Structure formats: C-alpha cells, structure tokens
Coordinates of C-alpha atoms (C1' of nucleotides) in Angstrom, one line a residue:
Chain S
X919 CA 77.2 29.6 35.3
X920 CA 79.2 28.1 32.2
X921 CA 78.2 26.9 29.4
X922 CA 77.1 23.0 29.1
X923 CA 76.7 20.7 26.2
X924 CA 75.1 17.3 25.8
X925 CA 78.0 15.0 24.4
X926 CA 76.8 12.2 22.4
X927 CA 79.6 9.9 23.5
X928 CA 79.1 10.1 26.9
X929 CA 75.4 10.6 26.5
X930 CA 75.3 13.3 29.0
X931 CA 75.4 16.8 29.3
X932 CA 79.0 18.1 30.1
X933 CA 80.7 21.2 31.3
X934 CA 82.1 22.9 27.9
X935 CA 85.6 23.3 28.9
X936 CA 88.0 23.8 25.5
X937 CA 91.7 22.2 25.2
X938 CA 93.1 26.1 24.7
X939 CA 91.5 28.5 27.1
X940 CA 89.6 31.6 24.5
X941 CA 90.0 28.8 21.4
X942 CA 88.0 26.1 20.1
X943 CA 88.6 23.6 17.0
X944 CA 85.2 22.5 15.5
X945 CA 84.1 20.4 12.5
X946 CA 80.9 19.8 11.5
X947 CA 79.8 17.4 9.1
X948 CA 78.5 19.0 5.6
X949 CA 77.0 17.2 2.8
X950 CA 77.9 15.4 0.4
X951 CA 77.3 17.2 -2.5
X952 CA 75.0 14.5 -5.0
X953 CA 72.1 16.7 -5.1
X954 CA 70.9 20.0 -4.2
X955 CA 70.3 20.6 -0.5
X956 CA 67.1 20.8 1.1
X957 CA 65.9 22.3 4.6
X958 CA 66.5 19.4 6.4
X959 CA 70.3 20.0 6.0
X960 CA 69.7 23.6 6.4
X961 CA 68.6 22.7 10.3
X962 CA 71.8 21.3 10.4
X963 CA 73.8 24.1 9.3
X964 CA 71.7 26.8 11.3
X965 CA 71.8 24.7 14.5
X966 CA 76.3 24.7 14.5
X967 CA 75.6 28.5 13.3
X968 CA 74.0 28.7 16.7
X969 CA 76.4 26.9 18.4
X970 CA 79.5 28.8 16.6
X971 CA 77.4 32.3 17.4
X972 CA 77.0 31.5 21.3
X973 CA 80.7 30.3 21.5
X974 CA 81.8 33.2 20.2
X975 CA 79.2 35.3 22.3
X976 CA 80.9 32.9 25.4
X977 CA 84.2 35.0 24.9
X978 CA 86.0 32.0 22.3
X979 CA 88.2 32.5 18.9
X980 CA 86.1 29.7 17.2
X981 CA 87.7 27.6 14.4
X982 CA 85.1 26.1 12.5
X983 CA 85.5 23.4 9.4
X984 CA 82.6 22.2 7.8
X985 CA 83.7 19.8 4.9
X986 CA 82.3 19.3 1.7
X987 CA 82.3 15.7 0.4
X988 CA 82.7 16.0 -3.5
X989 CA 83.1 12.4 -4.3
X990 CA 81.9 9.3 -3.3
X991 CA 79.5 6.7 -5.3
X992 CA 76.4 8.9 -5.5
X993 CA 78.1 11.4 -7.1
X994 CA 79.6 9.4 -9.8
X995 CA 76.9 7.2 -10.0
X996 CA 74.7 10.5 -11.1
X997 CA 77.3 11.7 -13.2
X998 CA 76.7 8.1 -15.4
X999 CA 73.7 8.8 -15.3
X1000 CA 73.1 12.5 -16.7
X1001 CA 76.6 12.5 -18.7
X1002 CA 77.9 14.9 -16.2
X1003 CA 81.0 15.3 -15.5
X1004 CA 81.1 14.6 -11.5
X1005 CA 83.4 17.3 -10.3
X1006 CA 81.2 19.1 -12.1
X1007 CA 77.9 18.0 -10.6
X1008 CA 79.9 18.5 -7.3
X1009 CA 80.7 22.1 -7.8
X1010 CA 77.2 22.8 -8.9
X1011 CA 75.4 21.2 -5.2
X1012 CA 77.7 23.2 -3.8
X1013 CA 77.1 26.2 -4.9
X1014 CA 73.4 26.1 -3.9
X1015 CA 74.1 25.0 -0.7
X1016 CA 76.6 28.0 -0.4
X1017 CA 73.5 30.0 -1.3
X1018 CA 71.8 28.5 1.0
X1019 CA 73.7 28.5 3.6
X1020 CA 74.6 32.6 3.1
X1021 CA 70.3 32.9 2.7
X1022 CA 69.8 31.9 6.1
X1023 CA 72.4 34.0 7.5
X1024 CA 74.6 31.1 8.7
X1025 CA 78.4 32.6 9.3
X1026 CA 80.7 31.7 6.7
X1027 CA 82.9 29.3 7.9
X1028 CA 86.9 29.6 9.0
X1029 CA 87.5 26.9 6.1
X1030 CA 85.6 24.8 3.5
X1031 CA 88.1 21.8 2.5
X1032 CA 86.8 19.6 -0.3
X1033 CA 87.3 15.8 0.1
X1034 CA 89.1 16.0 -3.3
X1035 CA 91.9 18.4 -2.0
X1036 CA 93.1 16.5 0.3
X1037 CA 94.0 13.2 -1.0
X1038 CA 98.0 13.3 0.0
X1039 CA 96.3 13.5 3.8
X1040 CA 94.3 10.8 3.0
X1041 CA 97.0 8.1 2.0
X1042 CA 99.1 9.2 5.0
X1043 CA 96.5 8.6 7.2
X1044 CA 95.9 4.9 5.2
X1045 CA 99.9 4.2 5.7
X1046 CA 99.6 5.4 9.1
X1047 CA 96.8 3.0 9.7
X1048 CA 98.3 0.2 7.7
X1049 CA 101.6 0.7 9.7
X1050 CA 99.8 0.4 13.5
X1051 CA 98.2 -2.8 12.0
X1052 CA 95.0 -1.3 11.9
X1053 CA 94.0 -1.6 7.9
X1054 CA 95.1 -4.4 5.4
X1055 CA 95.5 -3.7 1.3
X1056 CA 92.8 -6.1 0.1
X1057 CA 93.4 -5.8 -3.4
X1058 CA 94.4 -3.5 -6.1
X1059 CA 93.0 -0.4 -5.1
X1060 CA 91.1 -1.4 -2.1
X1061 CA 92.1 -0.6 1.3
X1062 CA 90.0 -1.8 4.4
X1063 CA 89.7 -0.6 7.8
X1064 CA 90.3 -3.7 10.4
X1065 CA 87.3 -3.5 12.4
X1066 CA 88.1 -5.7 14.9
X1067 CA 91.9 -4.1 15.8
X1068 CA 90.0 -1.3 16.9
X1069 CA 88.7 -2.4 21.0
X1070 CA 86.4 0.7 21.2
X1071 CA 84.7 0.4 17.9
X1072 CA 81.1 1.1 18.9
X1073 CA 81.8 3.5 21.8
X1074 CA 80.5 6.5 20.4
X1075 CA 77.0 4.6 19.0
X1076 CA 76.5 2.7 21.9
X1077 CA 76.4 -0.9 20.1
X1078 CA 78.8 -3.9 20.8
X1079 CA 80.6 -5.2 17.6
X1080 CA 78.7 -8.8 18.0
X1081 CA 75.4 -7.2 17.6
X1082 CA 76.5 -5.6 14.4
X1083 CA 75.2 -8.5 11.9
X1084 CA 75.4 -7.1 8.4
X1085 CA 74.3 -8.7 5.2
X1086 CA 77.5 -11.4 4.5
X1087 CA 76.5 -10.6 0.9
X1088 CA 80.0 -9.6 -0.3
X1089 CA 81.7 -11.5 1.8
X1090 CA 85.2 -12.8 0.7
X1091 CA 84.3 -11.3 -2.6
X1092 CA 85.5 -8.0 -2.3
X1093 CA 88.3 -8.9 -0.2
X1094 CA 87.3 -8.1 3.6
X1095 CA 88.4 -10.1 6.5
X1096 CA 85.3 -9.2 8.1
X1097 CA 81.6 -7.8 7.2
X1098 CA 81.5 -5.0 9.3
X1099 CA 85.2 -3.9 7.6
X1100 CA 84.7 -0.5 5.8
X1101 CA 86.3 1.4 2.8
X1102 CA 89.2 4.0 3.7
X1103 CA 90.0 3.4 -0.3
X1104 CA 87.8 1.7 -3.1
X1105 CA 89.4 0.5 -6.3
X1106 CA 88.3 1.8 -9.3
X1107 CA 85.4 0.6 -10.8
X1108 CA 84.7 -0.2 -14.9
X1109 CA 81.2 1.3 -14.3
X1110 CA 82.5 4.5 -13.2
X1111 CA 83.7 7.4 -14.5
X1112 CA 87.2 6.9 -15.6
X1113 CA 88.6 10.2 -14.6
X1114 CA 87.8 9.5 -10.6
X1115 CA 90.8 8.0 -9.8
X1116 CA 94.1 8.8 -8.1
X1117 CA 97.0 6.9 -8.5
X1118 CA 98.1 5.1 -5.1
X1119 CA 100.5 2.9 -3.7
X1120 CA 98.0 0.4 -3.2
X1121 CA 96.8 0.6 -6.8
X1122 CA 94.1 2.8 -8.8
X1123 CA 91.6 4.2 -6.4
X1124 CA 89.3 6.9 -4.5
X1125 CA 88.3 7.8 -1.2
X1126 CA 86.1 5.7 0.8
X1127 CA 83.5 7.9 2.5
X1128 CA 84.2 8.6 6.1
X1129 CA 88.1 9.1 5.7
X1130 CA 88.0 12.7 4.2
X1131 CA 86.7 13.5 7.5
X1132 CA 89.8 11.9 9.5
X1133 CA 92.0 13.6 7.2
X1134 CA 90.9 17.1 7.1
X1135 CA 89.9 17.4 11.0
X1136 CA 93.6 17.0 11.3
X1137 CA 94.9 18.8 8.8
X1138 CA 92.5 21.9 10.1
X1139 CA 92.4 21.4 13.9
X1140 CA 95.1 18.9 15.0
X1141 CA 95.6 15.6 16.1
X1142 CA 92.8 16.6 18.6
X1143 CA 89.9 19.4 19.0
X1144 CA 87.4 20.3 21.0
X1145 CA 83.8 19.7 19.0
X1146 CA 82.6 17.7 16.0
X1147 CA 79.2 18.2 15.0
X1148 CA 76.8 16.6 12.1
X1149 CA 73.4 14.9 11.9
X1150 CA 72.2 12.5 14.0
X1151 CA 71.8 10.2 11.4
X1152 CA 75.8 10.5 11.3
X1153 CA 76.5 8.8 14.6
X1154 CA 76.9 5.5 13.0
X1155 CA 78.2 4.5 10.9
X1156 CA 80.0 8.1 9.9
X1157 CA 81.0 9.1 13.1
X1158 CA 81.7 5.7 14.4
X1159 CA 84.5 5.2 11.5
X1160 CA 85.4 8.5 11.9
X1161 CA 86.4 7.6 15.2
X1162 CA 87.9 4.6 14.4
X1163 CA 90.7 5.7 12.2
X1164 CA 91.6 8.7 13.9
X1165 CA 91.9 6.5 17.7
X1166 CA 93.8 3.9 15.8
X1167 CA 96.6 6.6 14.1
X1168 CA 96.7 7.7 17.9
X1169 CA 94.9 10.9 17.5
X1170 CA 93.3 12.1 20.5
X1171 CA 90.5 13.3 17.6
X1172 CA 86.9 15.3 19.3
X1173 CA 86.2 16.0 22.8
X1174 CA 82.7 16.7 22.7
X1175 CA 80.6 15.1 19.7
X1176 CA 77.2 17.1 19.0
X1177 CA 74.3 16.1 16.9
X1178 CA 71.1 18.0 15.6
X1179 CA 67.8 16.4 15.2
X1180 CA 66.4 15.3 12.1
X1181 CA 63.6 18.1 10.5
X1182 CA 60.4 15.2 9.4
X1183 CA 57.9 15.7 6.5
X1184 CA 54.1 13.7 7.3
X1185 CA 55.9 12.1 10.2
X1186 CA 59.4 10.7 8.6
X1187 CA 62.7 12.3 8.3
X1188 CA 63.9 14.2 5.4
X1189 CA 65.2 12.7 3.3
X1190 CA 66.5 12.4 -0.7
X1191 CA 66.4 8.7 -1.0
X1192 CA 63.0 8.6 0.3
X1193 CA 61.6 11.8 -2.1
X1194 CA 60.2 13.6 0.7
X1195 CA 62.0 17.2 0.3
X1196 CA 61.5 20.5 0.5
X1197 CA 64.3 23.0 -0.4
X1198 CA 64.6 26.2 0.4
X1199 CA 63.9 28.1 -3.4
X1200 CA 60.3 26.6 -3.0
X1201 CA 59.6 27.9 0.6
X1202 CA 61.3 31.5 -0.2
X1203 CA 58.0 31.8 -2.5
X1204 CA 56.5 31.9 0.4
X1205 CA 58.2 32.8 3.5
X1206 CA 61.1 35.3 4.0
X1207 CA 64.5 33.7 5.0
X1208 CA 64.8 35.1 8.3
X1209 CA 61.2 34.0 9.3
X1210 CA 62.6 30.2 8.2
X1211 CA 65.8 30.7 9.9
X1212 CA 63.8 31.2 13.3
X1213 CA 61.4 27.9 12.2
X1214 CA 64.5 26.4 12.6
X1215 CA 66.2 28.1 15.4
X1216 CA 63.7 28.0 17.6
X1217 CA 62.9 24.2 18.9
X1218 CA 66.1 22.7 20.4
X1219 CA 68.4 21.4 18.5
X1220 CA 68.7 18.0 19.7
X1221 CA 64.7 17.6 19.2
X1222 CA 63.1 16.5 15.9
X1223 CA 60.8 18.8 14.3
X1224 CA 58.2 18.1 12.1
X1225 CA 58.0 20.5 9.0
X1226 CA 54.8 22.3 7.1
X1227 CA 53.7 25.0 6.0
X1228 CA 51.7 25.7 8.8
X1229 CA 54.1 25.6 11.8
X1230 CA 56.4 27.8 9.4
X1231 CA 53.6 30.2 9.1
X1232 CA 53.2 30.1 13.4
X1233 CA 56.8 30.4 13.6
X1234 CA 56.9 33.6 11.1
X1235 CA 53.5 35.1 13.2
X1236 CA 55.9 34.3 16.1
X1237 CA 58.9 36.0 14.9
X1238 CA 57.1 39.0 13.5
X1239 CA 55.8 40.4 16.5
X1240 CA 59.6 40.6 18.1
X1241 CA 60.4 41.9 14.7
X1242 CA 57.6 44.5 14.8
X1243 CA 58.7 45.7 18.1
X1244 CA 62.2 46.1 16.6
X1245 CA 61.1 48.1 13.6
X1246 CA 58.8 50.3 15.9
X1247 CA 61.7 51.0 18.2
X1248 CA 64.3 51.7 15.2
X1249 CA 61.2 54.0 13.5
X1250 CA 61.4 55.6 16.9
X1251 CA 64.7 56.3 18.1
X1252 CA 67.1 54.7 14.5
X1253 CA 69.3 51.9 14.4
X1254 CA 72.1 53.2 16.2
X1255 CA 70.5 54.0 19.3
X1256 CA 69.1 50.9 19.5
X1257 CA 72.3 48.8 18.8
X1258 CA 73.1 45.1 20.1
X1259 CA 75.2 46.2 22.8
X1260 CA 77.1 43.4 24.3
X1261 CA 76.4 42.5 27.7
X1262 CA 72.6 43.0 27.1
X1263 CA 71.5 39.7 27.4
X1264 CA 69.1 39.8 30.1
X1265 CA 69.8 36.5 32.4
X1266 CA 67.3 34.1 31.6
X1267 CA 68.2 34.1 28.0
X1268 CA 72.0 33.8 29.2
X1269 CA 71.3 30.7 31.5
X1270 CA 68.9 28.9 28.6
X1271 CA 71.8 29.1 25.8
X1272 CA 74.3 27.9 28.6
X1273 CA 72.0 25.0 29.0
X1274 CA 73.0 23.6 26.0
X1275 CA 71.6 25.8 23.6
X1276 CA 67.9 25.8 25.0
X1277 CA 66.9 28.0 22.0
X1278 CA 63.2 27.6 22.7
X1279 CA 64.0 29.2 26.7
X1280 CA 65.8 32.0 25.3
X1281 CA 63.2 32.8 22.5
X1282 CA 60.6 32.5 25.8
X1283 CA 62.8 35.5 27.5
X1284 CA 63.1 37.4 24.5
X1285 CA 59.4 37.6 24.2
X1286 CA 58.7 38.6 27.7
X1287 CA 61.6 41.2 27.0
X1288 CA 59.6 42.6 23.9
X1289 CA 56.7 42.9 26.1
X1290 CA 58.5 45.5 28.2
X1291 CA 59.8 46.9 25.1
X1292 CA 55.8 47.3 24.2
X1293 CA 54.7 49.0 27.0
X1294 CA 57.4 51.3 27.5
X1295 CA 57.1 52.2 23.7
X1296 CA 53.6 52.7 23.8
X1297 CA 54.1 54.7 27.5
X1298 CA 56.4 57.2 25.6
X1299 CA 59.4 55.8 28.2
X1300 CA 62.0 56.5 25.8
X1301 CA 65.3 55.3 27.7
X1302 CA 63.5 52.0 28.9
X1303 CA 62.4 51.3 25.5
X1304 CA 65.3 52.3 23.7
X1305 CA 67.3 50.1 26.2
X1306 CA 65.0 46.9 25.9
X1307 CA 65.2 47.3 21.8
X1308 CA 69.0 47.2 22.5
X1309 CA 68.9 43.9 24.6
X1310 CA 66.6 42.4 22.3
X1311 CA 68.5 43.1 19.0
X1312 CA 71.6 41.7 21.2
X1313 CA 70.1 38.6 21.8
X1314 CA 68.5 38.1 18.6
X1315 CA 71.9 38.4 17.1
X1316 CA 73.2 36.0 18.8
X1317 CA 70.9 33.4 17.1
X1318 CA 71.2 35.0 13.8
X1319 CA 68.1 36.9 13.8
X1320 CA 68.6 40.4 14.5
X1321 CA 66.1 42.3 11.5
X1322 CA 68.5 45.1 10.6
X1323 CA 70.6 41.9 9.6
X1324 CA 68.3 40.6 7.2
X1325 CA 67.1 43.7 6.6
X1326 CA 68.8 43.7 3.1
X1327 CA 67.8 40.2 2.2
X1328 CA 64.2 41.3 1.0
X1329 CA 61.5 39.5 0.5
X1330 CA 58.9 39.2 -2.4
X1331 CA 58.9 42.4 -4.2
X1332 CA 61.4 44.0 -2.2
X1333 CA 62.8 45.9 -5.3
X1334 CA 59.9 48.1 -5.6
X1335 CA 59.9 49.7 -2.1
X1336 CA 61.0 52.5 -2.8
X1337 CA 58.3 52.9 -5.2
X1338 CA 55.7 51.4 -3.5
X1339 CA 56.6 53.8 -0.2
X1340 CA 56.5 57.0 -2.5
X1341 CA 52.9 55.9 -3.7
X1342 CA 52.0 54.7 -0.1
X1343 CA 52.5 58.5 1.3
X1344 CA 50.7 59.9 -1.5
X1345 CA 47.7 58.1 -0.4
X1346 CA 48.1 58.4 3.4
X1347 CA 48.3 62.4 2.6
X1348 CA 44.5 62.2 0.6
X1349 CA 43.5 59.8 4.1
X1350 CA 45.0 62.4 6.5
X1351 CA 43.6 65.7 5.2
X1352 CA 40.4 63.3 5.2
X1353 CA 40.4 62.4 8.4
X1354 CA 41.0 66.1 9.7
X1355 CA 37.9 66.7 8.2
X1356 CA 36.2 64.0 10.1
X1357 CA 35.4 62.4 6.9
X1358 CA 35.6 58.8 7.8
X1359 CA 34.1 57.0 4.7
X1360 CA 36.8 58.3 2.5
X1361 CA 39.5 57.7 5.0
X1362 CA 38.2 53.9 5.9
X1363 CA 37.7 53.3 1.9
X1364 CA 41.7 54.2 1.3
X1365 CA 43.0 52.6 3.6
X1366 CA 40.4 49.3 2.6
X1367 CA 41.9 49.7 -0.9
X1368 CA 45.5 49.7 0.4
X1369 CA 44.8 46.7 1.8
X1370 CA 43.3 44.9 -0.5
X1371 CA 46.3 45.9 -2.0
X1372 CA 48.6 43.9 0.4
X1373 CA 49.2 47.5 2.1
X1374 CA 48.6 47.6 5.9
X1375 CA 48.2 50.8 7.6
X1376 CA 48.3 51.5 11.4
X1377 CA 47.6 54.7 12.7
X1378 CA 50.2 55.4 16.1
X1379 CA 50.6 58.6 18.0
X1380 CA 53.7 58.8 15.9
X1381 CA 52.0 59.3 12.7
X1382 CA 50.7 56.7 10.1
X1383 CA 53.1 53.4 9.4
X1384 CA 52.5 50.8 6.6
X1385 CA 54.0 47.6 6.4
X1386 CA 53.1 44.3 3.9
X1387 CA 50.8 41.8 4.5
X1388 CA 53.0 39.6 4.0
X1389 CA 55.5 40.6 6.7
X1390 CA 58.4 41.7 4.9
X1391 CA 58.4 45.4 6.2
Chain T
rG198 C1' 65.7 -8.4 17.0
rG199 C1' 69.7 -4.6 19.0
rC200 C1' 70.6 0.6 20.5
rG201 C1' 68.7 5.5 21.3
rG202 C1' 64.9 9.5 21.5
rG203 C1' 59.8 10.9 22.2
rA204 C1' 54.2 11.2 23.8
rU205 C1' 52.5 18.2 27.7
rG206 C1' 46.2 22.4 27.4
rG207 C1' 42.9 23.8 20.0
rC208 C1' 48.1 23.8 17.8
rC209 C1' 53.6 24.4 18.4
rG210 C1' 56.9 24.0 22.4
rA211 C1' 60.0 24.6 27.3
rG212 C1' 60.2 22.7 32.1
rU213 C1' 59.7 20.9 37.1
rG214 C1' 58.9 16.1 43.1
rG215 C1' 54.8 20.6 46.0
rC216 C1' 56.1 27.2 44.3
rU217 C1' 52.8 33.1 40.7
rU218 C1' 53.0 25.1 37.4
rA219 C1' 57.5 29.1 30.5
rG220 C1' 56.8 31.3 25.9
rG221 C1' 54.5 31.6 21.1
rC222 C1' 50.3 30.7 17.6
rA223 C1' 45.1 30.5 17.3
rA224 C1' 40.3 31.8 20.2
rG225 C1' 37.2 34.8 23.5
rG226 C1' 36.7 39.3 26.7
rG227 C1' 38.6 44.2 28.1
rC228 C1' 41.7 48.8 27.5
rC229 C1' 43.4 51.9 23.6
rU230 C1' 41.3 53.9 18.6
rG231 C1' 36.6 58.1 15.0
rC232 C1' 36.6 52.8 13.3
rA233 C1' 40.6 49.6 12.6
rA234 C1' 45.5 47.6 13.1
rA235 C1' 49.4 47.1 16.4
rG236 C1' 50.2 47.0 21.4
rC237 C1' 48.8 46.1 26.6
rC238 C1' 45.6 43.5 30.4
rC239 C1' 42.6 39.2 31.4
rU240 C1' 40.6 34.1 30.4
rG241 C1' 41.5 28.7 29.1
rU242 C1' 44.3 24.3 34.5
rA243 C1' 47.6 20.3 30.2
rC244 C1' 51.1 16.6 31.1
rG245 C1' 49.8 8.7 26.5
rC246 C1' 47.8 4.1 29.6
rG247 C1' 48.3 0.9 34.2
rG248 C1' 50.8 0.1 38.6
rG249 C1' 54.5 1.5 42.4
rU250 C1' 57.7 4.8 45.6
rU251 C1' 56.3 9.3 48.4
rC252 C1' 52.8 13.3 53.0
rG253 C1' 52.6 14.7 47.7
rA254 C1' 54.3 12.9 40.7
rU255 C1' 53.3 15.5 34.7
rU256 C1' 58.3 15.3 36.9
rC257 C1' 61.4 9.2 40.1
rC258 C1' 60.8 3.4 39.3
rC259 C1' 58.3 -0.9 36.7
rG260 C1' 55.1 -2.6 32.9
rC261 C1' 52.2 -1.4 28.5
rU262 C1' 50.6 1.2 24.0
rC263 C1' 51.9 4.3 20.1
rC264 C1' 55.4 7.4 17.2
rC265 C1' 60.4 8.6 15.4
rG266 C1' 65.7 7.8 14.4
rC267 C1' 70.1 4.5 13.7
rC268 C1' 71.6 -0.7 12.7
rU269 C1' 72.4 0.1 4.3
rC270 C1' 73.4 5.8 1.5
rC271 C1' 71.8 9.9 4.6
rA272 C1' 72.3 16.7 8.0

RNA sequence: GGCGGGAUGGCCGAGUGGCUUAGGCAAGGGCCUGCAAAGCCCUGUACGCGGGUUCGAUUCCCGCUCCCGCCUCCA
C-alpha cells in the first residue's frame, strides 16, 4: 500500500506520487507575524510536522519551506499604533512562534525565508506577470493582478469568478479594472510607516500579501513542487492568488495542496480578530508540551477540533498511559534496548498514516500495542515486552511523540528532580523497613503524605516507583 | 445568497452496506495488591430527523433541521 493524500484541488484523495522519486518540495503557509501565535496556529504547524515526519518515515529527502510574512498592513498598522518599529514587531512574533514551534517538538524546517528578503524575486515575478499580460501598473506604486486574464481563477476554491461579488467600494478609486483585482504591490501610504518601502520600477511600494508566497516557493523549490500546505482558511483568497500568479508566469507551481482544520474555542474558530485565543505560555501552566502536542496530533488533520481544557486533560490521561508504559519498559530494560527501531511499525498503524494521515487509527493501534506491552511486562516476558516498547517508541516517533524525546523539555518543577528523587528514596526507605515489619499504618501514612505532596507511589515487583501527580515523570 | 465540511454510545473520536460493528477518557464489576496505585479482564449496543433504494443502511440516494468554515484580514 502507498501512501495517499486528500488534495484540496481536486477534492479527492490521491495517490502521493512526488515529481523526483526519494524527493519532495513542500511549502507550508506560516503566519504572518502581527501578533504572537496562539494554538490554533500551532495545529497547523504540528499537523505539516506530521506530514514532513511520515514522508520522511515513507523513504523521502523532504524539502520543507514554511515562510514567514513580516510585512503586510497589520504589521505596520500596529507598529502606528504602539510606536514600534515594524521589522521590529516582526522579529519579535517570530521569535515566539520559533519558540513555539521548537516547544512542541515540530522539526525545524529546511528554510525559513522572510517575505522582506526576497523583494528582487518579487518584482521579477511582477515584470513577469506584467509581460504575459497578466497584471497592469495602476498607479505609482500600485501593481494589480488581472483577475479576469487568468481562465482558471477559482479552480482551487471551487467558486466561479461571477459569483465572486465583492463590495465595489473602491472601485475606480484605487485604480482596479476590476473588484475582485488583488495587490501583488501597494503604493506607499502617508499613514504608514515611512521606512516600509522599496523603491520599484513602478514607483514607491511594498508587497501585496499573497505574492511573497509565489516568489519564495520558486526560489526554494522551483517552477514546480510536489506539496503546499496551510490553513484552511487559506484556500481562498491566499491560495487562490497564489495560484494565480504562479499559473500565469507559466509555473507549473503545487501538485498536491493540503489543508489542516481550524482548532475552535466555545464553538468558533480561533481566531485574533475575533479575541478568542489561547497561546501556548498560558496552557504550559498547565499541561506539559508533549501532552498538547498529542491534543493536537491526535484527531485528523483535516477535522476541526474544538479546544478546552478538558479534552486537553482526556487527551494528556490518554497519552499518559502509552507514556507510562514506555517509562515502565525503559525503568525495566533502559533506553537503548528499547529503541525506535525502524521497521517496527506494526501494520495497522502503517496503513492508517498511509491513509492520509489517519492519526486518530494509528494512535488506536498504538494503544492496543501498549496493551501487549502491559501484559508481557507485567508477565515478566522480557523479549516480547522489550520488543513491543521498541515498536511503540518507533511509532510514536514518527508523530513526534516518543517520551525520551521530550524527556528533556520538563514540566513544572522539573529543576528540582533531582532533589525531589533524593528526598523521595529517603522516605520510601522509612516506608519499606515499615512494611517489612508488617507495620501498615506508618507505611499507608507516608506514602498518604507523599501524596498529598503531589508524590505518587506505586509499589511493583520491581521495587517502589514514584512519579508526579501531575504527569511529568 | 454561493461554495465546502460536519452531526456516532456519559464525553472525545475512527470507521463500515451485513462480519468479533476501532481506540481513548470517564463509570461499574473482577483479577492482582497487606491496602492502594498502575496494569490486565469484563460490562455499557451508538450512529441528528423523515422518506427512498436494498434481502439488509449508521454506512448509498432525496428532503429537512442544526452546527462550523470560506466568500473581508486569518493557520
């Protein structure tokens, strides 16, 4: 069985076959960097970290851009606002969504390009476009794209150009031939910043939004590539442009184009202009980043999930009990013999992420693999259990949520383990030697006061174990 | 109004024309344990409403209701 994808354009699910046999080219949508990010994005980012993960898993060299949009009129609008400078208030979004990004264990990726960079791309692309008769100058500094040259504008959205009726508002003012024209270059603006400009042969101007992503795709990946990913909310009018002015240079542009679900908060989507957002500092208070990483990973991506609190906290319960089997297993028999060893995948999970990336199937198969693990742990079969720990490290590393990998990451008062474990054994000595003298009252009171302490105690045949209440181990 | 997605047992969430009808969380019972915890075993018969097709539909078709997304900035 191969691996199959559910292509937006052709709103069906497709054998993945890439342009280069062992390569693929793929550019996911980032953010535009106006504020800080929030989890909604971070779905986004650990759904293609999936994706990226499996291809590679599948045997593929994987390319993967992921742009960051430092300017467009958010950005400098904010940056009138608070005084800012806006490269400035750019840099800093970024940087916390870097740090998000790395908290979640999402893959670095090959390249970062920032919209700004890449300006000398940009006005080729404009002359290109200009040239094929597909764009007009409107003005000094304003460069339109010609909807209407384009015969497969709408393709990718599924709507017909004549059912496209936006507000005439601006109509004739700002220079468009038509409505439903958009921006490859806006002319600078007296209420702007006077420092986001760059000079052009068209006049004084910036980027419209949607052509950094033309620009860079081919200066990363070529003329054409196999997958470009983002948000749903990105099909149109983002994608649709996107589309537009790479067809009309006579780019061959994506082969496949994939799109995440949106994360909701009290039954609408996440999102900054409507104030409903969580970030990720405010649930890290509460929750460790692997246990939100799964939260995310697990439902399909193309599904929308509702956010709280609560499902987070099922998700975590969820994810703790593979973990715990893990961390029994690695107490047992140590990391190394109980390595991801590649071809461990047992074959349900293998068919489910081939079915375009049925994360919720595989995390199905890995639990009825843990339940093996279980009883073969708790039946003292070491080779069966040692083997199933191996398979199931393997194929939570593959979504990104292997423990030993977020081992390091920590979780609230991580920095006193060592400390806290040191104390820990001195009490579990005082609760052994009293339960070899059958004195259960001061064993029982002990371990009560570790708990209350946020210490948990299990007795095995192995000895004593103690992990947090809270689930960081 | 146009386009698209969705409604599954207490909750989350896969999936399928009929088969042992995922998996998890929570709950109850059992095993294990000095008692617990963890783990394991068992229990819970669900597919929004109304029609239709079919020997048989949660799964296919039609209609309806409700929810969500896009159509303006949006992961």
């Amino acid at each position: 069985m191969s691996l199959r994808l559910y292509d937006t354009a052709t709103r069906a699910v497709r054998d993945f076959v890439s342009r280069e046999p062992g390569k693929v080219g793929m550019y996911v949508c980032g953010l535009t960097v106006q504020g800080a990010p929030h989890i909604g994005h971070m779905r986004s980012y650990v759904s293609f970290d999936v994706l990226r993960r499996w291809l590679a898993y599948r045997g593929h060299e994987v390319t993967h851009v992921r742009n960051v949009t430092d300017i467009d009129d958010k950005v400098l609008a904010k940056s009138v606002q608070t005084g800012q400078p806006w490269w400035a208030i750019g840099y800093a979004n970024e940087r916390l969504l870097e740090q998000a990004s790395a908290t979640l264990g999402c893959l670095d990726p090959t390249c970062e390009p920032r919209a700004t960079g890449h300006v000398p791309q940009m006005l080729a692309l404009i002359d290109r476009l200009i040239e094929r008769g597909h764009a007009y100058a409107a003005g000094p500094g304003d460069v339109y794209f010609d909807v209407a040259s384009y015969r497969d504008y709408g393709a990718l959205s599924n709507r017909r150009l004549e059912d496209m009726q936006p507000a005439e508002d601006n109509l004739g003012v700002d220079g468009k031939r038509d409505p439903r024209d958009f921006a490859l270059w806006k002319a600078v603006k007296p209420d702007e910043p006077a420092d986001a400009y760059w000079q052009t042969p068209w006049g004084r101007g910036r980027p419209g939004w949607h052509l950094e992503c033309s620009a860079m795709a081919h200066r990363y990946l070529g003329e054409e590539f196999d997958i470009h990913g983002g948000g749903l909310d990105l099909v149109f009018p983002h994608h649709e442009n996107e589309i537009a002015q790479s067809k009309a240079a006579g780019y061959g542009f994506a082969r496949y184009w994939m799109h995440n679900g949106m994360l909701n908060l009290a039954g609408g989507k996440m999102s900054k202009s409507d104030g409903n957002v969580i970030d990720l500092p405010t649930l890290l208070a509460s929750f460790r980043p692997v246990e939100i990483r799964a939260f995310l990973a697990t439902p399909h991506y193309r599904s929308t999930v509702e956010f709280s609190e609560e499902l987070l906290g099922e998700a975590a319960s969820a994810y703790r009990r593979i973990e715990g089997f893990v961390q029994r297993a690695i107490e047992r028999f140590g990391a190394t013999d109980t390595a991801p060893t590649q071809g461990a995948l047992c074959a349900d999970f293998l068919a489910a992420m081939d079915d375009d990336l049925n994360t919720s199937k595989a995390m199905a198969s890995i639990h009825e693999v843990v339940r093996e693990g279980n009883s073969a742990l708790s039946e003292d079969d070491d080779a069966a259990a040692r083997s199933t720990a191996a398979s199931v490290r393997a194929m939570l590393g593959v979504l990104g949520l292997d423990p030993v990998d977020h081992a390091a990451e920590g979780g609230p008062g991580d920095d006193l383990r060592v400390a806290v474990d040191a104390l820990v054994r001195m009490v579990l000595e005082q609760r052994d030697a009293a339960r070899a003298r059958k004195d259960w009252a001061t064993a029982d009171a002990l371990r009560d006061q570790l708990k209350r302490s946020g210490v948990l105690i299990e007795d095995t045949p192995h000895g004593p174990r103690w992990t947090l209440a809270d689930g960081s181990a």
